[in-house]
Structure formats: C-alpha cells, structure tokens
Short mmCIF file of C-alpha atoms in Angstrom, two decimals:
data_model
loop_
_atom_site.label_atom_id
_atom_site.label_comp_id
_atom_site.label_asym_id
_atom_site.label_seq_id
_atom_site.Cartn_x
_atom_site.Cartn_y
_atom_site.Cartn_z
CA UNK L 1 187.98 77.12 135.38
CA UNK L 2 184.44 77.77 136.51
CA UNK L 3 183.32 79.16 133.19
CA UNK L 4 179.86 79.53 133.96
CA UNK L 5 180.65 81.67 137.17
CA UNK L 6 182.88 83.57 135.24
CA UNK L 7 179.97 84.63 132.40
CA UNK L 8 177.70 85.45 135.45
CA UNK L 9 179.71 87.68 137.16
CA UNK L 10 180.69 89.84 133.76
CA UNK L 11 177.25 90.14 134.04
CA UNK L 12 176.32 91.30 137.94
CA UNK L 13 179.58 93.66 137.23
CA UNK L 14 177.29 95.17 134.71
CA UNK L 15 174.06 95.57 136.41
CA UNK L 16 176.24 96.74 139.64
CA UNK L 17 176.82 99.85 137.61
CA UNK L 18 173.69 100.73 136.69
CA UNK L 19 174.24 99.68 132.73
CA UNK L 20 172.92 96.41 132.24
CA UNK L 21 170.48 97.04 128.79
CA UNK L 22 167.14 95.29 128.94
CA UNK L 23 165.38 95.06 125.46
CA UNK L 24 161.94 96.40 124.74
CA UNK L 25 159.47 94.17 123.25
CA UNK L 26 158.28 96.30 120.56
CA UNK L 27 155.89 95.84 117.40
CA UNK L 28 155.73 99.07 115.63
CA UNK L 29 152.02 99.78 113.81
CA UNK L 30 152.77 100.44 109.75
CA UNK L 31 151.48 103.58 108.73
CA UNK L 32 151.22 104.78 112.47
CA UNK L 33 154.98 105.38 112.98
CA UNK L 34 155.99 106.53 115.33
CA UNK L 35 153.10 104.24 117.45
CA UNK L 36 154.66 100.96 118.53
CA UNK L 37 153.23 98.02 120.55
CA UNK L 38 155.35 97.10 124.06
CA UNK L 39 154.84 93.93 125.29
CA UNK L 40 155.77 94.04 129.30
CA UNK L 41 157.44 91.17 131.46
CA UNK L 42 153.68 90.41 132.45
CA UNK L 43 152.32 90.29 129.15
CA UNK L 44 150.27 92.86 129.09
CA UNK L 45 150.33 94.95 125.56
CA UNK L 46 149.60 98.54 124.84
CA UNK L 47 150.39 101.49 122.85
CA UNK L 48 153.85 103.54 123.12
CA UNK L 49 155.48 106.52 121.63
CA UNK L 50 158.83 106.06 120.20
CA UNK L 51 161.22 108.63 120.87
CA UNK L 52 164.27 106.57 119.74
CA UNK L 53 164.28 105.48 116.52
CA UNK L 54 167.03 105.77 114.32
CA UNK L 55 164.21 105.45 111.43
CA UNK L 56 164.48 109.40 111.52
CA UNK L 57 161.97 110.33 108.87
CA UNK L 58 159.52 107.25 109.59
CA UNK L 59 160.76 105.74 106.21
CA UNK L 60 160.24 101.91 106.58
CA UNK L 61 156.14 102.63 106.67
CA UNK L 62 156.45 104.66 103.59
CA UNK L 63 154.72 103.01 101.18
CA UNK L 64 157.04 102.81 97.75
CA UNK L 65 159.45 101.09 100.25
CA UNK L 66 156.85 98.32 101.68
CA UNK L 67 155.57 97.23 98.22
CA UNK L 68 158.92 97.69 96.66
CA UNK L 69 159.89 94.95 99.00
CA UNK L 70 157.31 93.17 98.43
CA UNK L 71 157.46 92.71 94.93
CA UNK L 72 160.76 91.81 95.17
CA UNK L 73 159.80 88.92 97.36
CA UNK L 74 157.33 87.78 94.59
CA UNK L 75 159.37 88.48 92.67
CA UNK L 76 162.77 86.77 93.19
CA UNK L 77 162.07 85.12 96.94
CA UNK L 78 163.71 85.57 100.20
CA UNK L 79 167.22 85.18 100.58
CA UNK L 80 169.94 86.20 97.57
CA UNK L 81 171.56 82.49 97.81
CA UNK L 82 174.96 83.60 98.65
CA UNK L 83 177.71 85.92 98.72
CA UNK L 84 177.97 88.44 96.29
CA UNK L 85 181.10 86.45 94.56
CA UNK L 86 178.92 83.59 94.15
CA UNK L 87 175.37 83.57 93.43
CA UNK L 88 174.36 86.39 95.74
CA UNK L 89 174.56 89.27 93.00
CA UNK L 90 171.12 90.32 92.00
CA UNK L 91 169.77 92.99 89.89
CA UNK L 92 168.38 94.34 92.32
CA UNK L 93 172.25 95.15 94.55
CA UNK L 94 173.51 96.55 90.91
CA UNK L 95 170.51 99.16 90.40
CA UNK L 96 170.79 99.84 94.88
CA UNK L 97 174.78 100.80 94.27
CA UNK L 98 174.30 102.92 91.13
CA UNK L 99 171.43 104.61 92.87
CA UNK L 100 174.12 104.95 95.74
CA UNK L 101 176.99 106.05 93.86
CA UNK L 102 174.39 108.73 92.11
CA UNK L 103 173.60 110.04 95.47
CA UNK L 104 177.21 111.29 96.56
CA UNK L 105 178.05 112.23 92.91
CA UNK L 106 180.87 108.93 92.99
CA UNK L 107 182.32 106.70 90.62
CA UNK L 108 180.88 104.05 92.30
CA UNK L 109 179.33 102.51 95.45
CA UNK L 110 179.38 99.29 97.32
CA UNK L 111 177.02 97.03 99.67
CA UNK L 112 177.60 95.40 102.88
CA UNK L 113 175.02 93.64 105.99
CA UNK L 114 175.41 97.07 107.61
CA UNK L 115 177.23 100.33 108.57
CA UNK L 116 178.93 99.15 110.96
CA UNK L 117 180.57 96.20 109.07
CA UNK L 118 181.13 98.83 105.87
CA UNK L 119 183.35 101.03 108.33
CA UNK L 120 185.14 97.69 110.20
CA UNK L 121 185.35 95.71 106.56
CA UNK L 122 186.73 99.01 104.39
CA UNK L 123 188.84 100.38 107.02
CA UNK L 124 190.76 97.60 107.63
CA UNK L 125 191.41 96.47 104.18
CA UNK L 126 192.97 100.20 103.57
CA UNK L 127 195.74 98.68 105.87
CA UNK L 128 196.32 96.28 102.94
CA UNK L 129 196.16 97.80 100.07
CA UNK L 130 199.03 101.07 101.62
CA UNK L 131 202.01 99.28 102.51
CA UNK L 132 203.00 101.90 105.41
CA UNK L 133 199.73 103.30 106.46
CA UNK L 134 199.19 105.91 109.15
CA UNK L 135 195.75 106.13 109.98
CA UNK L 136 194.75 109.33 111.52
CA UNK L 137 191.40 108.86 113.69
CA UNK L 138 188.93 111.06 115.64
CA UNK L 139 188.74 110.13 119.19
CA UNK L 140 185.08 110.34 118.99
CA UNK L 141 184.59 108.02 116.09
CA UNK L 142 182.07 105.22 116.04
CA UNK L 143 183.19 102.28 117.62
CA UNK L 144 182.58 100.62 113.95
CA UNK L 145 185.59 102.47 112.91
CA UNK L 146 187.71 102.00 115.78
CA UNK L 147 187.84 98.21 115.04
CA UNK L 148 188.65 99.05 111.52
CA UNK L 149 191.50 101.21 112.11
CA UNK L 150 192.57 98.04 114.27
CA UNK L 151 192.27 95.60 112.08
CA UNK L 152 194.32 97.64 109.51
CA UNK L 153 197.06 96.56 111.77
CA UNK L 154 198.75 100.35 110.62
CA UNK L 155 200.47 102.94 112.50
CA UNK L 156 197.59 105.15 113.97
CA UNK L 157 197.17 108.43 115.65
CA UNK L 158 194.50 109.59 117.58
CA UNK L 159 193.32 113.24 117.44
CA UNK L 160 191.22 114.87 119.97
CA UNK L 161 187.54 115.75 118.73
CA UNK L 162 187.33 117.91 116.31
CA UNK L 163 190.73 119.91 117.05
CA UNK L 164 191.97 120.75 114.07
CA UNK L 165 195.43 122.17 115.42
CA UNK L 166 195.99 118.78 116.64
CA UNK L 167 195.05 117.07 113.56
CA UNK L 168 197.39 119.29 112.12
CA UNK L 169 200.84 118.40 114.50
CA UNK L 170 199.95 114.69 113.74
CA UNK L 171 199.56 115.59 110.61
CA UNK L 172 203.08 117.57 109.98
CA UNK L 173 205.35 114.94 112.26
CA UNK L 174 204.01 112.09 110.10
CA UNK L 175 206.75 111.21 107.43
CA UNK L 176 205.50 113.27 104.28
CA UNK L 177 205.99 110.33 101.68
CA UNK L 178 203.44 107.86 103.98
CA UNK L 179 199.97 107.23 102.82
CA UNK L 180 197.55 108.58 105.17
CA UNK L 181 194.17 108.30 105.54
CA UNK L 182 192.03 110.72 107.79
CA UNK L 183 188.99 109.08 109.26
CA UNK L 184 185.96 111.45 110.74
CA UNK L 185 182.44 111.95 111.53
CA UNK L 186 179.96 114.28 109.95
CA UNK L 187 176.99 113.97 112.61
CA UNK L 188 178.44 112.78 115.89
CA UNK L 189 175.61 110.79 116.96
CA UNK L 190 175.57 110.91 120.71
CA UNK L 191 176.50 114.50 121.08
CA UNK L 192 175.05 116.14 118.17
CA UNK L 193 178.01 117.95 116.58
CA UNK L 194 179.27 117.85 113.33
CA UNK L 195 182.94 117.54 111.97
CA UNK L 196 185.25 120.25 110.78
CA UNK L 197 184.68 118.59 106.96
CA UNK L 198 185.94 121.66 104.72
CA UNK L 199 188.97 122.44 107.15
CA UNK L 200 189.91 118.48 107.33
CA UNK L 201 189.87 118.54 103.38
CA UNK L 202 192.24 121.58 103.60
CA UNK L 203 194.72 119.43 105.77
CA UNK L 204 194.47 116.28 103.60
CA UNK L 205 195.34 118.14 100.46
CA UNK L 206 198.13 119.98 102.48
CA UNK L 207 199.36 116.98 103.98
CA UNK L 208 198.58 114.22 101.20
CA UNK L 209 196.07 112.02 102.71
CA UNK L 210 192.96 110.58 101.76
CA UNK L 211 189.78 111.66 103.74
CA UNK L 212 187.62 109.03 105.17
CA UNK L 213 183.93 110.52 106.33
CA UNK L 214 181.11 108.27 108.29
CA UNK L 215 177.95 109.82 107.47
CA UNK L 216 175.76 107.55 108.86
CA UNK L 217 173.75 110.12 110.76
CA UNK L 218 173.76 112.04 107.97
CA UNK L 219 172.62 110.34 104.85
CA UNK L 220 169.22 110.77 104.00
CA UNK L 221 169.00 114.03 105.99
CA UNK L 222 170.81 116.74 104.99
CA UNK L 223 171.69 118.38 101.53
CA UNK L 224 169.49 119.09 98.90
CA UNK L 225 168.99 115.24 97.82
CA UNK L 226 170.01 113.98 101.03
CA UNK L 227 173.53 112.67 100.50
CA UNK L 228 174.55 114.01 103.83
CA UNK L 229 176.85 117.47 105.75
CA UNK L 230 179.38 116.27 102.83
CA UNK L 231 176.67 117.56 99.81
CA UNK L 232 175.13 120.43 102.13
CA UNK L 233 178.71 122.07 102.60
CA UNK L 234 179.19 121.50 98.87
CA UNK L 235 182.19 119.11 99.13
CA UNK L 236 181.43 115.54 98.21
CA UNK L 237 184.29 115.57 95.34
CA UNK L 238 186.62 116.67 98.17
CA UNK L 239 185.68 113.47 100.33
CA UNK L 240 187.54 110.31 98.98
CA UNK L 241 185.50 107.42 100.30
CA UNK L 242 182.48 108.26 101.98
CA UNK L 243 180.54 105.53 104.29
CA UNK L 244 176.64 105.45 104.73
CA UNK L 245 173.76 103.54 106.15
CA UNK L 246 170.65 102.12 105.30
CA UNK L 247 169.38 101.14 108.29
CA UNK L 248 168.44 104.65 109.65
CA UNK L 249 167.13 107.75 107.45
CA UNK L 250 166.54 105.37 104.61
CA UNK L 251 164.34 103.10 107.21
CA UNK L 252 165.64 99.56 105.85
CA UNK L 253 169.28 98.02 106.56
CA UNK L 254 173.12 97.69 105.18
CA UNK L 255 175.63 99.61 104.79
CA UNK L 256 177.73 101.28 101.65
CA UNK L 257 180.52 102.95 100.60
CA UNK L 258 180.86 105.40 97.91
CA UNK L 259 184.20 106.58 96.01
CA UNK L 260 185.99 106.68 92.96
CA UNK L 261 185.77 103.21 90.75
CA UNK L 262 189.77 102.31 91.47
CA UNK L 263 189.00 102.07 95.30
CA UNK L 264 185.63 100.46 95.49
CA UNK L 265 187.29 97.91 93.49
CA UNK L 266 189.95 97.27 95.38
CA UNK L 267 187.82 97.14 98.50
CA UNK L 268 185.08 94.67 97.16
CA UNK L 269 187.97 92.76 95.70
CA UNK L 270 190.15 92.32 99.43
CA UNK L 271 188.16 93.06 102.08
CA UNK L 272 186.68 89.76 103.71
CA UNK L 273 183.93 91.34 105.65
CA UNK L 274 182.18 91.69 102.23
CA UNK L 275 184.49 88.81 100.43
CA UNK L 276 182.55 85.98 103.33
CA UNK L 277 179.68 87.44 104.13
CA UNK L 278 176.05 86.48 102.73
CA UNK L 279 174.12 89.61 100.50
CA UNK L 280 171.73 90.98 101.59
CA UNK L 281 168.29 89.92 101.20
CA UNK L 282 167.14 91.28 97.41
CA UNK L 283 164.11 92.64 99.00
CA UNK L 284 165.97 94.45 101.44
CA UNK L 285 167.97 95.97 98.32
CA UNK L 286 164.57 96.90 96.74
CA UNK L 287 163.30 98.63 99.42
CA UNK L 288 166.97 100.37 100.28
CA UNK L 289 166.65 101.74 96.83
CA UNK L 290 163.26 102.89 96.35
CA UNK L 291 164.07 104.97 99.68
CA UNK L 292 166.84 106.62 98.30
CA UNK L 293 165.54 107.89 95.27
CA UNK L 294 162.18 108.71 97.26
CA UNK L 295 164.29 111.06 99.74
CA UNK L 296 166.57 112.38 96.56
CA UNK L 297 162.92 114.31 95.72
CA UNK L 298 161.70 115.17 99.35
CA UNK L 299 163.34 118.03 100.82
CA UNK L 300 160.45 118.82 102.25
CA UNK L 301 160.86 115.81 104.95
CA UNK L 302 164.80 116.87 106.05
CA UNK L 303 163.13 120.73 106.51
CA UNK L 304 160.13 119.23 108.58
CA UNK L 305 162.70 117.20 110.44
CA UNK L 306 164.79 119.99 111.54
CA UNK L 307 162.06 122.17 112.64
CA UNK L 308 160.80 119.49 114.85
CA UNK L 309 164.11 118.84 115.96
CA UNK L 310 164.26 122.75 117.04
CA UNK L 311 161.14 122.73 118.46
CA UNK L 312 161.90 120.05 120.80
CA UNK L 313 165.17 121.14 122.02
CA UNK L 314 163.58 124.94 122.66
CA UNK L 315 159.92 123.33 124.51
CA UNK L 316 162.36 121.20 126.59
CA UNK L 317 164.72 123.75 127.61
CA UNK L 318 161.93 126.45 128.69
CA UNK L 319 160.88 123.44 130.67
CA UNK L 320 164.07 123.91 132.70
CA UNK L 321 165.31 120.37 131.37
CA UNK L 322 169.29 119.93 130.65
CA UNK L 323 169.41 119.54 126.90
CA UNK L 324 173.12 119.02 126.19
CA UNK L 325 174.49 121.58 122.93
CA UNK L 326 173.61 120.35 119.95
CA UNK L 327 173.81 121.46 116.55
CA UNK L 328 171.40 118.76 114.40
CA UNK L 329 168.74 116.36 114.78
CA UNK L 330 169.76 114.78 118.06
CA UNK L 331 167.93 115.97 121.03
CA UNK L 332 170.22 114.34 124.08
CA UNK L 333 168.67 115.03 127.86
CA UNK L 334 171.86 115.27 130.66
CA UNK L 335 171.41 112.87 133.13
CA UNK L 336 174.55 112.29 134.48
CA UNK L 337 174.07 108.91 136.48
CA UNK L 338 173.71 105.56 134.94
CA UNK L 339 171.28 104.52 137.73
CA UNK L 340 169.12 107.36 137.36
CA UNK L 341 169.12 107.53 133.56
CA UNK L 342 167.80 104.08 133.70
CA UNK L 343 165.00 104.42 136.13
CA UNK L 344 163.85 107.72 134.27
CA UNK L 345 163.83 105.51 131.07
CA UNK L 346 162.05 102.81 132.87
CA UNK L 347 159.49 105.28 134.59
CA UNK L 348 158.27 106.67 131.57
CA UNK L 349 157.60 103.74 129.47
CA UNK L 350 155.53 101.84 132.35
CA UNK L 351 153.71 104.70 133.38
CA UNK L 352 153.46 107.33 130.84
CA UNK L 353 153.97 105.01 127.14
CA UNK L 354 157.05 107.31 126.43
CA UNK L 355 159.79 104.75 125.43
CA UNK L 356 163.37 106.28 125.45
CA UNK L 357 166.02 103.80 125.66
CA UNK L 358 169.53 105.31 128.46
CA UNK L 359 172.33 105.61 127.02
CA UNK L 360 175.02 104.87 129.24
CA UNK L 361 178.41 103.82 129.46
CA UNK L 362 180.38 102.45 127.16
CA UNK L 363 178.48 104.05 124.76
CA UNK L 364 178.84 107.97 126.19
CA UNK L 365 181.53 108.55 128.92
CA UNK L 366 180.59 108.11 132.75
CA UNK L 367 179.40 110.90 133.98
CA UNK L 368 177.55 112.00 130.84
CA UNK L 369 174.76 109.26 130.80
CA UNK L 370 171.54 111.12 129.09
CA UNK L 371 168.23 110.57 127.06
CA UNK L 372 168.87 110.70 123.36
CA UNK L 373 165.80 111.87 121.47
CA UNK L 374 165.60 111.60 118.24
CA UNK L 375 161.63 113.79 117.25
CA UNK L 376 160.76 113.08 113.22
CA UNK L 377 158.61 114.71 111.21
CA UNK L 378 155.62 112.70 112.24
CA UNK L 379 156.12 113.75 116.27
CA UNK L 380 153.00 116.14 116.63
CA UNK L 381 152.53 118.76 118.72
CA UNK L 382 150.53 116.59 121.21
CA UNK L 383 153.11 114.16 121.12
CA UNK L 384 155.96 116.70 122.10
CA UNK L 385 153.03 117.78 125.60
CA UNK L 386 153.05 114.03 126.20
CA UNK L 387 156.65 113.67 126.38
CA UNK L 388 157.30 117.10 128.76
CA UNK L 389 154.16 116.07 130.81
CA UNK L 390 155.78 112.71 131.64
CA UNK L 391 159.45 114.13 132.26
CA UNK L 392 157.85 116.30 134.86
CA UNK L 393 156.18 113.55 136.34
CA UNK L 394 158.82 110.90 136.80
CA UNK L 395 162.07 112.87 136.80
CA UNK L 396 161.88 114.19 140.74
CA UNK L 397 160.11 110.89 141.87
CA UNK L 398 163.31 109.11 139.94
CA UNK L 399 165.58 111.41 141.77
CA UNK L 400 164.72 110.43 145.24
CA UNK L 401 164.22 107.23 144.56
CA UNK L 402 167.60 106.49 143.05
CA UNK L 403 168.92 109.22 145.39
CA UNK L 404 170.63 110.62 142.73
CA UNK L 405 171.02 114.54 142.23
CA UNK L 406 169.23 116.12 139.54
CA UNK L 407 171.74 117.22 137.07
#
C-alpha cells in the first residue's frame, strides 16, 4: 500500500471541502487579554483581538493565578514525577480537589489532563463498574462523551436534543431493574442552549438512573460561586457525578469530576485514563485552584460577562447580521458554507486584526458552519465597533469572492 498517498489524500479530501483548520500563531500579552500577538506565514507580527477564547473571563492573566503558579514552580519544580498512583500526588492536587469538591457542594472531586479525558476516562469506566449498563446519551453531547459512552462497551440509547418525551420512551422501554445512567449537557457549546437539568432529574428519579451532567461551559460562570446551570437552578445534590473543566472559565487546564465519595473512588480506582496517565503539572494545580476560589468571590465577573454577552448579540443583530438563538454566553454568527466561513475568518484577521477561528464540519453539522464569539468582560465598547466595522467590510467582498450566498 502507498501509505504516504493515502495520508495525503485524507488530507486534499479535507481542504476540498472547505474544512481544512490552519492554526494561528498567537502570543497573547499578560495583563492585556484579550490583545494577542499573530505571527503571519511571512513573518510579519502585530496586534489582534481575540474573539475566541475559551478563557471566558480573561482568567489566566489574573494575577493570584500567575504568581500562584509561580510559586509553585519555586516551590516544588516543574513536572509532578508521575502518575498520581506513584509519585505524582502532590499537595498541591489534594487542596485543587477539595477546593473542587467544595465548589459543587460533593463528597468529593477528582483530577485528570483535561475535560475531555475526565468525560472519555469516567464514562467508560461506568461500563465497568454496572454489570448491564444502559447508557442514555444526548445526541448533541460533546464528542468527549461520545467516546466514553463507547468505550463503556454498554447498551446505549440515543435521545434527540433536549426532547424530554423521548428521553422519557427510552427511558420507560428500558428494563426497570437495569442501571442507567443519563448523560447531558448544561451549556451546549456550539449552539448556546442549555439542558432540560430539573426535568432530566425528574426522569432519573422516576426511572432509577443516575444523572451524568458536562458542565464544561458552565463552570466558573454561572451560579452564585460559579459551580455552573447545576448550582444556578439550585440542583447540584440532584446531579450524581458532575464533570468540569479547567482549561476555560478557570483560564488554566484539566479536567474533574465531582460526586459522592463511593463513586469518585471507584472511578480513580478503575478507570485507566487517570490509572496511566502522568498528573498534572503541580503548578498547573496551583494556579487551577487559586482560580476557583478567586471566581467562588466574584460574581461580579459572571454579571459583567453576561451583559457583554447581551450586548453583543443585540449590536450585531441591529447590524442585520444572522446571530443564531442563543440563550448564554455564546455569540455564534450563521454562515452556512464551510468555504465562506473560512474566508470571512481569514479576511478579518489579515485585514482588520479580528481573529475568529470557523467552525465547520465535523464540529457543527454541514450546512450550519458559523462564527462562534465568545465577548468577556474585558471586550470594550470600542472593541465590540471594531469587530461590526470589520464584518461589514469583509462579509460582501467574501461573498462574491467565494460566490457563496449570504445567509
């Protein structure tokens, strides 16, 4: 077999349809967030505006976290010399869980590299631990959790977005005695909706299953300490194991669960995505932790972040630009071609400093390609001008240049 052939063309398939990524070379400016550096194909360097980030309150330049990590650098050194199980437990991961576990009101709370391994890792150990699983799965749900419920190697059924009456005939033709284990969203990050939580608690009681919520886009933002929709709607005891990140409202990176003590156990004890896999840096534990009890205390940043939020989606729809329903932070822009979305993206950063990555296919489905804007608190007025300015600059020249319809 011509393997090298083969690799190419995976890849011209790609760019064929308009979705082949191409990375940014960024350098964001501490303290000037959300100012980065871009460093084009030529070389040439100068100022952007990032419009984004998943840092959605500007949290890895806040100071506590920076010097937290460093001290813990000076502290202890770089790397935490192995896995948790042996050598790789520092002081440091202890006080980051219980800070965790405090957060969502839980028993207790584990680490992993990321969110998406904490959904893949603790999803697919659940498989293990209920002989008989059925694992009952939003359609929408990150594809972090989709590998999990397939490595649980369970029975699994696969409920259209956010219907609960279809939940619920899943639900009811399921044997009763089978474990179950409902898996959902709060913030759906692509489209901006948020899960049924209090009416999906209702069914697991009724129908004996164990509730399963990704709050990744969550965490950090809403509730009165920021533990996500779960502490906002007043039903974190409801929620059995709830999954967060640390790599996006907190500013830093990993991944956790929270739950009672009997199933954190269980996971840290079986699952091998946490079992093989090297802790995280102590200074990235450090930092993790000093942002989570800085946001516990500033409420003030999660209101500033949804009025900026509203702001943006009201200035760009008066501008007679497609913003696509949404009810939370994310600010997505219809586009509705792959090609287009790309040379939109690519037309503002080169000419106008605006950098908005496309999000395409497989990541939305065809047809529904857009701009995902995430604004934070530090997005000024002036910056929100900037951004409409350029959209009405490049959008119709994109247009006939791609020869795409506007949408």
């Amino acid at each position: 077999m011509d393997y090298q052939t083969a690799f190419q063309d995976a890849v011209r398939r790609v760019k064929a349809e308009g979705r082949y990524r191409v990375f940014a070379d960024l350098l964001r400016r501490k303290g000037e967030f959300p100012v980065a550096r871009w460093r084009s194909d030529e070389g040439k360097v100068r100022d952007v505006t990032v419009w984004c980030s998943n840092d959605y309150l500007g949290m890895g330049q806040v100071p506590c976290v920076v010097e937290s990590m460093k001290k813990a650098i000076d502290d202890v050194g770089s790397g935490a010399g192995g896995t948790r199980n042996i050598s790789g437990t520092t002081h440091y991961h202890v006080e980051l869980e219980r800070s965790l576990a405090d957060l969502h009101q839980k028993d207790a709370a584990l680490l992993f590299t990321s969110g998406y391994i904490a959904n893949e890792a603790t999803l697919s150990t659940l498989g293990k631990i209920l002989p008989g699983l059925i694992m009952f799965s939003d359609e929408l749900n990150h594809a972090s959790m989709i590998e999990g419920v397939k490595g649980a190697r369970c029975e699994k059924r696969i409920w259209r977005h956010n219907d609960l009456e279809h939940l619920e005939e899943l639900l009811a033709a399921a044997p009763a005695d089978a474990p179950k284990v409902i898996a959902f969203e709060s913030v759906y990050s692509m489209d901006g909706d948020i899960g049924p939580l209090e009416a999906v608690c209702d069914l697991a009681d009724k129908y004996g299953a164990l509730t399963y919520l990704d709050e990744v886009h969550a965490v950090g933002l809403y509730g009165l300490r920021g533990a996500g929709i779960a502490e906002r709607e007043g039903l974190m005891d409801r929620i059995d194991i709830i999954e967060g990140t640390l790599g996006k409202a907190f500013g830093v990176m990993g991944g956790y669960i929270a739950a009672d003590g009997a199933i954190v156990d269980a996971i840290r004890s079986m699952a091998p995505g946490f079992i093989f896999t090297t802790a995280l840096p102590p200074a990235l534990a450090a930092g993790a932790r000093a942002s989570v009890e800085y946001l516990k205390a500033a409420h003030h940043l999660r209101e500033s972040h949804q009025e900026r939020a509203a702001t943006l989606k009201a200035r760009l729809a008066e501008a007679g630009y497609p913003v696509m329903e949404s009810e939370t932070h994310i600010v997505p822009i219809k586009v509705g071609d792959p090609v287009l979305c790309k040379r939109i993206s690519d037309m503002l950063l080169e000419e106008h400093g605006v950098y908005v990555q496309p999000i395409n296919y497989p990541t939305v489905p065809r047809g529904t390609e857009r701009l995902r804007l995430t604004p934070s608190p530090l997005h000024d007025d002036g910056m929100f001008d900037q951004l409409i300015e350029a959209l009405d600059d490049v959008w119709e020249r994109a247009c006939e240049q791609t020869g795409v319809a506007r949408a």
